[in-house]
């Protein structure tokens, strides 16, 4: 009898977990990402992967010690990310770091494509999409954290994703 109860409970839990689908990713006490329920969610190290039928996105919190191999950005990480997108901000960096930010800029903002910059609450958001590679980047700069999202899919997937970055109540 005890084994039957365990089997039934296990089956119920398995079926219940298949029905639970979150539509919000809370990335901080100030920001939420609204998203459709993913077909798969995986976690590996610092990275969370959300997989859909024809597109996916990843989220990670940037570690200033590990974002760039053998470069510790601690204390300059916000300025560095701003410098990737804005020449004026890049000029505030030390020369060697300015060159590095410019190289990143050339990689992710290829062919002089325009990027987006806007605010949600106190957070600054930068986004860029490369239609040839069907790959977009989104950086959310909060006071003490920087979130990085990679969106692999269409420009519409990227645009919809950006529209669903909202202030948390």
Coordinates of C-alpha atoms in Angstrom, one line a residue:
X1 CA 0.0 0.0 0.0
X2 CA 2.8 2.4 0.9
X3 CA 4.5 1.8 -2.5
X4 CA 1.2 2.5 -4.3
X5 CA 0.9 5.9 -2.5
X6 CA 4.5 6.7 -3.4
X7 CA 4.0 5.9 -7.0
X8 CA 0.7 7.9 -7.3
X9 CA 2.3 10.8 -5.5
X10 CA 5.3 10.7 -7.8
X11 CA 3.1 10.6 -10.9
X12 CA 1.0 13.5 -9.6
X13 CA 4.2 15.6 -8.9
X14 CA 5.6 14.8 -12.4
X15 CA 2.3 15.8 -14.1
X16 CA 2.0 18.9 -11.9
X17 CA 5.5 20.1 -12.7
X18 CA 4.7 19.8 -16.4
X19 CA 1.7 22.2 -15.9
X20 CA 3.6 24.9 -14.0
X21 CA 4.8 27.6 -16.3
X22 CA 6.2 30.9 -15.1
X23 CA 5.8 33.9 -17.4
X24 CA 8.0 36.2 -15.4
X25 CA 11.7 36.2 -14.8
X26 CA 12.5 38.3 -11.8
X27 CA 16.1 39.5 -12.3
X28 CA 16.3 41.9 -9.3
X29 CA 14.1 43.7 -6.9
X30 CA 13.5 46.4 -9.6
X31 CA 13.2 44.6 -12.9
X32 CA 11.1 41.8 -14.3
X33 CA 11.2 40.2 -17.8
X34 CA 7.8 39.0 -19.0
X35 CA 8.2 36.1 -21.4
X36 CA 6.1 33.2 -22.8
X37 CA 6.5 29.9 -21.1
X38 CA 9.7 28.2 -22.4
X39 CA 9.7 24.6 -23.7
X40 CA 13.0 24.0 -21.9
X41 CA 14.9 25.9 -19.2
X42 CA 18.5 24.9 -18.4
X43 CA 21.0 26.2 -15.8
X44 CA 24.7 25.9 -16.3
X45 CA 27.1 27.8 -14.0
X46 CA 26.2 31.4 -14.1
X47 CA 24.0 31.0 -17.2
X48 CA 20.2 30.4 -17.5
X49 CA 19.0 29.3 -20.9
X50 CA 15.3 29.6 -22.0
X51 CA 14.6 27.6 -25.1
X52 CA 11.5 28.0 -27.4
X53 CA 10.5 26.3 -30.6
X54 CA 12.3 28.8 -32.9
X55 CA 14.3 31.0 -30.6
X56 CA 16.1 31.1 -27.3
X57 CA 17.6 33.5 -24.8
X58 CA 20.2 33.4 -22.1
X59 CA 20.6 35.4 -19.0
X60 CA 23.7 35.9 -16.9
X61 CA 24.8 38.5 -14.3
X62 CA 28.2 39.9 -15.4
X63 CA 31.0 39.1 -13.1
X64 CA 33.6 42.0 -13.5
X65 CA 36.4 39.5 -12.7
X66 CA 35.4 37.0 -15.4
X67 CA 33.5 38.9 -18.2
X68 CA 36.8 39.3 -20.2
X69 CA 39.4 36.7 -19.8
X70 CA 42.5 37.9 -17.8
X71 CA 41.0 41.4 -17.3
X72 CA 39.4 42.4 -14.0
X73 CA 36.8 45.1 -14.7
X74 CA 35.9 45.6 -11.0
X75 CA 35.0 49.2 -10.4
X76 CA 34.9 50.0 -14.2
X77 CA 32.3 47.4 -15.4
X78 CA 29.5 49.9 -15.8
X79 CA 31.6 52.4 -17.6
X80 CA 33.0 49.7 -19.8
X81 CA 29.6 48.5 -20.9
X82 CA 28.5 52.1 -21.5
X83 CA 31.7 52.5 -23.5
X84 CA 30.8 49.6 -25.8
X85 CA 27.7 51.6 -27.0
X86 CA 28.7 55.2 -26.6
X87 CA 31.9 56.8 -27.8
X88 CA 31.6 59.6 -25.3
X89 CA 31.5 57.1 -22.4
X90 CA 34.4 55.1 -24.0
X91 CA 36.6 58.2 -23.8
X92 CA 36.3 58.3 -20.0
X93 CA 38.0 54.9 -19.8
X94 CA 41.8 54.4 -19.6
X95 CA 43.3 54.1 -23.1
X96 CA 43.8 50.3 -23.0
X97 CA 40.3 49.8 -21.7
X98 CA 38.9 52.2 -24.3
X99 CA 40.5 50.2 -27.0
X100 CA 39.0 47.0 -25.6
X101 CA 35.5 48.6 -25.4
X102 CA 35.9 49.8 -29.0
X103 CA 36.8 46.2 -30.1
X104 CA 33.7 44.9 -28.3
X105 CA 31.7 47.6 -30.0
X106 CA 32.9 46.5 -33.4
X107 CA 32.0 42.9 -32.7
X108 CA 28.5 43.4 -31.4
X109 CA 27.5 46.6 -33.2
X110 CA 28.6 45.5 -36.6
X111 CA 28.1 47.4 -39.9
X112 CA 27.4 50.6 -37.9
X113 CA 24.0 49.3 -36.8
X114 CA 22.1 51.5 -34.4
X115 CA 21.6 50.4 -30.9
X116 CA 18.9 51.1 -28.4
X117 CA 19.3 52.9 -25.2
X118 CA 16.4 53.5 -22.7
X119 CA 15.6 53.4 -19.1
X120 CA 13.3 51.3 -17.0
X121 CA 13.1 52.9 -13.5
X122 CA 16.7 53.6 -12.4
X123 CA 18.1 51.0 -14.8
X124 CA 19.8 51.8 -18.2
X125 CA 19.2 49.3 -20.9
X126 CA 21.3 48.9 -24.1
X127 CA 20.2 46.6 -26.9
X128 CA 21.5 45.7 -30.3
X129 CA 20.4 43.1 -32.9
X130 CA 22.4 41.7 -35.9
X131 CA 19.9 40.4 -38.5
X132 CA 22.6 38.5 -40.4
X133 CA 23.5 36.4 -37.4
X134 CA 20.0 36.5 -35.9
X135 CA 21.6 37.4 -32.6
X136 CA 20.9 40.2 -30.2
X137 CA 22.5 41.5 -27.0
X138 CA 20.8 43.3 -24.2
X139 CA 22.6 44.8 -21.2
X140 CA 20.7 46.0 -18.2
X141 CA 22.8 48.2 -16.0
X142 CA 21.5 48.5 -12.4
X143 CA 23.2 50.3 -9.6
X144 CA 25.2 47.2 -8.4
X145 CA 24.6 44.6 -11.2
X146 CA 24.8 44.3 -14.9
X147 CA 22.6 41.7 -16.6
X148 CA 23.5 40.3 -20.0
X149 CA 21.0 38.7 -22.3
X150 CA 21.7 37.0 -25.6
X151 CA 18.6 36.6 -27.8
X152 CA 19.0 34.0 -30.6
X153 CA 16.1 34.4 -33.0
X154 CA 14.4 36.9 -35.3
X155 CA 14.5 40.7 -34.9
X156 CA 10.8 40.4 -33.7
X157 CA 11.9 38.0 -30.9
X158 CA 14.5 40.5 -29.9
X159 CA 12.1 43.5 -30.1
X160 CA 9.4 41.7 -28.2
X161 CA 11.9 40.7 -25.5
X162 CA 13.0 44.3 -25.0
X163 CA 9.4 45.5 -24.8
X164 CA 8.8 43.1 -22.0
X165 CA 11.5 44.4 -19.7
X166 CA 9.5 46.2 -17.0
X167 CA 9.8 47.8 -13.7
X168 CA 8.9 45.6 -10.8
X169 CA 6.3 47.0 -8.4

